[in-house]
Each structure stands twice: as structure tokens, then as C-alpha cells.
Short mmCIF file of C-alpha atoms and ligand atoms in Angstrom, two decimals:
data_model
loop_
_atom_site.label_atom_id
_atom_site.label_comp_id
_atom_site.label_asym_id
_atom_site.label_seq_id
_atom_site.Cartn_x
_atom_site.Cartn_y
_atom_site.Cartn_z
CA MET C 75 -14.01 -20.08 -18.70
CA THR C 76 -13.17 -17.83 -15.77
CA THR C 77 -14.78 -18.75 -12.48
CA SER C 78 -14.83 -16.74 -9.26
CA SER C 79 -12.03 -18.96 -7.94
CA GLU C 80 -9.55 -17.75 -10.57
CA THR C 81 -7.99 -14.34 -11.20
CA PRO C 82 -10.53 -12.48 -13.41
CA GLN C 83 -9.57 -12.27 -17.06
CA SER C 84 -10.11 -8.50 -17.21
CA LEU C 85 -7.69 -8.02 -14.30
CA LEU C 86 -5.11 -10.23 -16.03
CA GLU C 87 -5.48 -8.22 -19.24
CA PHE C 88 -5.04 -4.95 -17.33
CA CYS C 89 -1.93 -6.33 -15.62
CA LYS C 90 -0.50 -7.46 -18.96
CA THR C 91 -0.93 -3.92 -20.36
CA CYS C 92 0.62 -2.52 -17.20
CA ALA C 93 3.62 -4.88 -17.36
CA THR C 94 4.26 -4.18 -21.04
CA GLY C 95 4.23 -0.42 -20.48
CA LEU C 96 6.30 -0.45 -17.31
CA SER C 97 8.96 -2.75 -18.72
CA GLY C 98 10.07 0.02 -21.10
CA LEU C 99 10.24 2.80 -18.51
CA THR C 100 13.32 3.73 -16.51
CA ASP C 101 12.26 6.44 -14.06
CA ASP C 102 9.54 6.73 -11.44
CA ASP C 103 7.96 9.89 -12.90
CA ALA C 104 7.32 8.08 -16.16
CA ARG C 105 6.02 5.01 -14.32
CA ILE C 106 3.64 7.12 -12.24
CA GLN C 107 2.42 8.98 -15.31
CA PHE C 108 1.85 5.75 -17.23
CA VAL C 109 -0.04 3.99 -14.41
CA SER C 110 -2.05 7.15 -13.60
CA GLY C 111 -3.28 7.04 -17.18
CA LEU C 112 -4.27 3.38 -16.90
CA LEU C 113 -5.86 3.35 -13.45
CA PRO C 114 -9.21 4.98 -14.38
CA GLN C 115 -9.90 2.08 -16.75
CA LEU C 116 -9.40 -0.42 -13.92
CA ILE C 117 -11.23 1.36 -11.14
CA SER C 118 -14.28 2.12 -13.29
CA ASP C 119 -14.85 -1.61 -13.88
CA LYS C 120 -17.57 -2.16 -11.29
CA PRO C 121 -18.42 -5.73 -12.48
CA LEU C 122 -14.77 -6.69 -11.94
CA PHE C 123 -14.77 -5.40 -8.37
CA ARG C 124 -18.17 -6.89 -7.65
CA GLY C 125 -16.64 -10.24 -8.65
CA ILE C 126 -13.55 -9.62 -6.50
CA LEU C 127 -15.67 -8.73 -3.46
CA GLU C 128 -17.80 -11.83 -4.03
CA GLY C 129 -14.59 -13.81 -4.32
CA MET C 130 -13.52 -12.46 -0.93
CA VAL C 131 -16.82 -13.57 0.60
CA THR C 132 -16.46 -17.08 -0.85
CA ASP C 133 -12.71 -17.27 -0.10
CA ALA C 134 -11.59 -17.55 -3.73
CA PRO C 135 -8.11 -19.13 -3.75
CA TYR C 136 -6.47 -16.49 -5.97
CA LEU C 137 -7.15 -13.81 -3.36
CA GLU C 138 -5.09 -15.64 -0.70
CA LEU C 139 -6.98 -13.98 2.16
CA ARG C 140 -4.87 -15.89 4.69
CA TYR C 141 -1.72 -14.20 3.38
CA ALA C 142 -0.71 -11.64 6.00
CA THR C 143 -0.22 -8.11 4.65
CA MET C 144 1.29 -4.93 6.08
CA PHE C 145 -2.17 -3.45 6.66
CA ASP C 146 -5.16 -5.46 7.92
CA SER C 147 -7.64 -4.49 5.24
CA GLU C 148 -5.22 -5.09 2.35
CA VAL C 149 -5.70 -7.86 -0.23
CA ILE C 150 -3.11 -8.57 -2.90
CA LEU C 151 -4.92 -8.94 -6.24
CA TYR C 152 -1.88 -9.50 -8.45
CA ARG C 153 1.90 -9.61 -8.26
CA ASP C 154 3.90 -9.13 -11.44
CA PRO C 155 6.20 -12.15 -11.85
CA PHE C 156 9.15 -9.82 -12.55
CA ASN C 157 8.32 -7.69 -9.49
CA LEU C 158 7.61 -4.60 -11.61
CA PHE C 159 4.37 -3.87 -9.73
CA SER C 160 1.59 -5.27 -7.58
CA VAL C 161 -2.12 -4.50 -7.50
CA ARG C 162 -3.72 -4.28 -4.06
CA LEU C 163 -7.24 -3.74 -2.76
CA PHE C 164 -7.94 -1.85 0.46
CA LEU C 165 -11.28 -1.77 2.24
CA TRP C 166 -11.79 1.10 4.66
CA GLU C 167 -14.55 1.20 7.23
CA PRO C 168 -16.05 4.66 7.87
CA GLY C 169 -13.73 6.83 9.94
CA ILE C 170 -10.75 4.46 9.70
CA PHE C 171 -7.33 5.82 8.70
CA ASP C 172 -3.92 4.19 8.58
CA PRO C 173 -1.10 5.61 10.72
CA VAL C 174 1.01 8.41 9.24
CA HIS C 175 3.63 6.60 7.12
CA ASP C 176 6.02 6.83 4.22
CA HIS C 177 6.38 4.34 1.36
CA ASN C 178 9.11 2.13 -0.02
CA ALA C 179 8.02 2.37 -3.66
CA TRP C 180 6.21 4.59 -6.12
CA GLY C 181 2.47 4.04 -6.22
CA VAL C 182 -0.77 5.18 -7.78
CA ILE C 183 -3.98 4.84 -5.80
CA GLY C 184 -7.66 5.59 -6.34
CA PRO C 185 -11.09 4.69 -4.99
CA VAL C 186 -13.40 2.27 -6.81
CA ALA C 187 -16.28 3.26 -4.51
CA GLY C 188 -16.59 5.69 -1.62
CA GLU C 189 -14.30 8.54 -0.62
CA LEU C 190 -10.59 8.46 0.16
CA GLU C 191 -9.03 11.23 2.23
CA ILE C 192 -5.31 11.92 1.96
CA VAL C 193 -3.50 14.02 4.54
CA ASN C 194 0.04 14.98 3.52
CA PHE C 195 2.91 15.94 5.83
CA ARG C 196 6.46 17.16 5.44
CA ARG C 197 9.39 16.89 7.82
CA THR C 198 10.60 20.12 9.39
CA ASP C 199 13.59 18.55 11.23
CA ASP C 200 16.97 17.85 9.64
CA GLY C 201 16.56 14.06 9.78
CA LEU C 202 19.80 13.60 11.72
CA ARG C 203 18.32 12.47 15.04
CA GLU C 204 17.71 8.71 15.06
CA GLY C 205 14.04 7.83 15.56
CA TYR C 206 12.95 11.49 15.64
CA ALA C 207 10.84 13.40 13.14
CA HIS C 208 8.92 16.63 13.39
CA LEU C 209 6.08 16.74 10.88
CA LEU C 210 3.92 19.54 9.61
CA GLU C 211 0.62 18.89 7.82
CA THR C 212 0.85 20.47 4.38
CA ASP C 213 -2.51 19.69 2.79
CA ARG C 214 -5.47 17.37 2.80
CA LYS C 215 -7.88 16.38 0.10
CA THR C 216 -10.63 13.87 -0.58
CA ILE C 217 -10.66 11.97 -3.84
CA LEU C 218 -13.66 10.23 -5.39
CA PRO C 219 -14.06 7.31 -7.82
CA GLY C 220 -12.39 8.20 -11.11
CA GLU C 221 -9.71 10.31 -9.41
CA SER C 222 -6.23 9.14 -8.48
CA TYR C 223 -3.28 10.16 -6.39
CA HIS C 224 0.35 9.07 -6.39
CA VAL C 225 3.12 8.44 -3.87
CA ARG C 226 6.89 8.71 -4.40
CA GLY C 227 8.44 6.28 -1.96
CA SER C 228 10.07 7.76 1.14
CA GLU C 229 9.43 11.32 -0.15
CA THR C 230 5.73 10.85 0.55
CA ILE C 231 4.60 11.06 4.17
CA HIS C 232 0.85 10.83 4.58
CA LYS C 233 -2.12 9.08 6.05
CA THR C 234 -5.06 7.86 4.05
CA GLY C 235 -8.48 6.66 5.06
CA ASN C 236 -12.21 6.94 4.85
CA PRO C 237 -13.81 10.24 5.92
CA GLY C 238 -17.27 9.15 4.77
CA SER C 239 -20.13 7.13 6.23
CA ARG C 240 -19.95 4.20 3.78
CA ILE C 241 -17.21 1.64 3.21
CA THR C 242 -14.47 2.74 0.78
CA VAL C 243 -13.05 0.32 -1.78
CA GLN C 244 -9.64 1.46 -3.01
CA VAL C 245 -7.02 0.11 -5.38
CA SER C 246 -3.28 0.73 -5.15
CA ILE C 247 -0.68 -0.13 -7.74
CA TYR C 248 2.80 -0.14 -6.23
CA GLY C 249 6.13 -0.42 -7.96
CA ARG C 250 9.22 -2.40 -7.05
CA PRO C 251 10.20 -1.69 -3.42
CA GLN C 252 13.27 0.47 -2.80
CA ALA C 253 16.18 -0.43 -0.53
CA LYS C 254 14.40 -1.13 2.80
CA LYS C 255 12.37 -3.83 1.21
CA ASP C 256 9.90 -5.11 3.77
CA GLN C 257 9.75 -2.04 5.96
CA ILE C 258 8.27 1.43 5.90
CA ASN C 259 8.35 4.16 8.54
CA GLY C 260 5.40 5.05 10.74
CA PHE C 261 5.30 8.49 12.39
CA ASP C 262 3.88 9.40 15.80
CA ILE C 263 3.16 13.07 15.13
CA ILE C 264 2.31 13.84 18.78
CA HIS C 265 5.55 12.49 20.29
CA HIS C 266 7.69 13.15 17.18
CA ARG C 267 8.81 9.53 16.97
CA ILE C 268 9.52 7.30 13.97
CA PHE C 269 8.67 3.63 14.29
CA PRO C 270 9.16 0.78 11.82
CA ILE C 271 6.19 -0.90 10.17
CA TYR C 272 7.35 -4.32 8.98
CA ALA C 273 5.83 -6.71 6.50
CA PRO C 274 4.39 -9.59 8.57
CA LYS C 275 7.04 -12.14 7.55
CA THR C 276 9.87 -9.71 8.33
CA ARG C 277 8.33 -8.90 11.73
CA LYS C 278 8.17 -12.61 12.66
CA GLN C 279 11.70 -13.28 11.42
CA ARG C 280 13.07 -10.36 13.43
CA LEU C 281 11.43 -11.70 16.57
CA ALA C 282 12.79 -15.19 15.91
CA ARG C 283 16.32 -13.76 15.42
CA GLN C 284 16.00 -11.80 18.66
CA ALA C 285 14.97 -14.93 20.56
CA LEU C 286 17.85 -16.95 19.08
CA SER C 287 20.43 -14.28 19.82
CA ASP C 288 19.44 -13.76 23.47
CA SER C 289 21.88 -15.93 25.38
CA ASP C 290 19.70 -15.86 28.51
CA LEU C 291 17.05 -17.83 26.62
CA HIS C 292 19.52 -20.73 26.11
CA PHE C 293 18.65 -21.70 22.55
CA SER C 294 22.30 -22.05 21.57
FE1 FE2 H 729 0.20 5.29 1.98
#
């Protein structure tokens, strides 16, 4: 019997269907199309997400709430053992948006409850100047439960968040990361700067390497 401390059976079954379908696909367009077709089934399962939210409140072990993620309100629900995809939950307080960023993998996202606003940008510079990017907003839209949206790795530059007055519960399914594995780019659109956003482990390891390699600190 499934208890709130274990990964819910319906989530496992969804992930099995997802893994089976993705394992036969060889390009990101097909992967996005396949997962976009599956996502409505997952995000319409309110009892599942009620159980997940209750599991968060009671600190269910499978949710690994202590595991540091790239974004504060992110919870990893499932990682495919062959790294084909992961399923993540995001909780957005009213008015909260993430910084403008790109991605390091394809992804399909959609709200379970509440509204999700997506603001898309494109670069207008030639990309040759290190650390510099000039962005132009191209469009913005708000999606509701039952609707989905996709990202295409570094091609997608956007910010997402909650334009409403209630909390937004959102699911993202991301594919295998591309080359820069534990890093994406953040964009300061006022000062036209690019800054790295590291996965927490990578950020700590970089700092440790910096400390070790600084001869003035006398660790060697
Ligand atoms: Fe994003």
C-alpha cells in the first residue's frame, strides 16, 4: 500500500509511461510533443497533488525537501534512473517571478493550480561580447491549469512567475541537460549583463576550488 512517505503510485505510473515513450525518441521536438501530450493527464490529477503538498507539510522522505535545488521553491518529484527526464514542482507566491534565464534542456511546464505568466525575450546582440546580452521582450502570456508551455534549452530566454493573488502550483518536466550541465544563464536586462546560475552543488564546489587555488590562503 502506498503511504504519504513513498512516491505516489500514480506518479510512478505516469513516469513509467513517460520513460517508455521518451526512450524511443531521438530529437527534442518529438520529445516536447510527446510530453506535451502527456502533461494534461498529470496536472489534472488534483488528488495526487493534494497528497504531494501534504507530503511536503509532513516532510515525506521521497520529496527530499533538504535537497538544495537551483530555485528556492523547487521540489524534485522524480528523476528518471537513465536521466531521460525529471519531474519538478514549483510553488510561486503571488507576485513572485524568477530572474530572466535560459535553460540547459528541453522542458514542458504547466500549472496544476493558479496562473503562470511567461515573459519571453530574444537577444538582439551578436553574442560575441563575453558576459553581455541585449534582450528585447517578444511576448508575454498567462497560462491556466490544463494549458502547457515548452522550453528549448538555451534557445529559450524567459522569466516565469505568478501574476495572480493566490499561490501557483506548477509542474515542469525537463529532459537530459545539455553541455553546461549544472549551469544556466541569468540575464540582467537593465545592465545588459549575463550571469551564471549554478546548481547548488556546483556553486559550492566552485567556491571550494577557488579557496584551494588561492595561494594567499595557504591551503597548499
Ligand atoms: Fe524557465
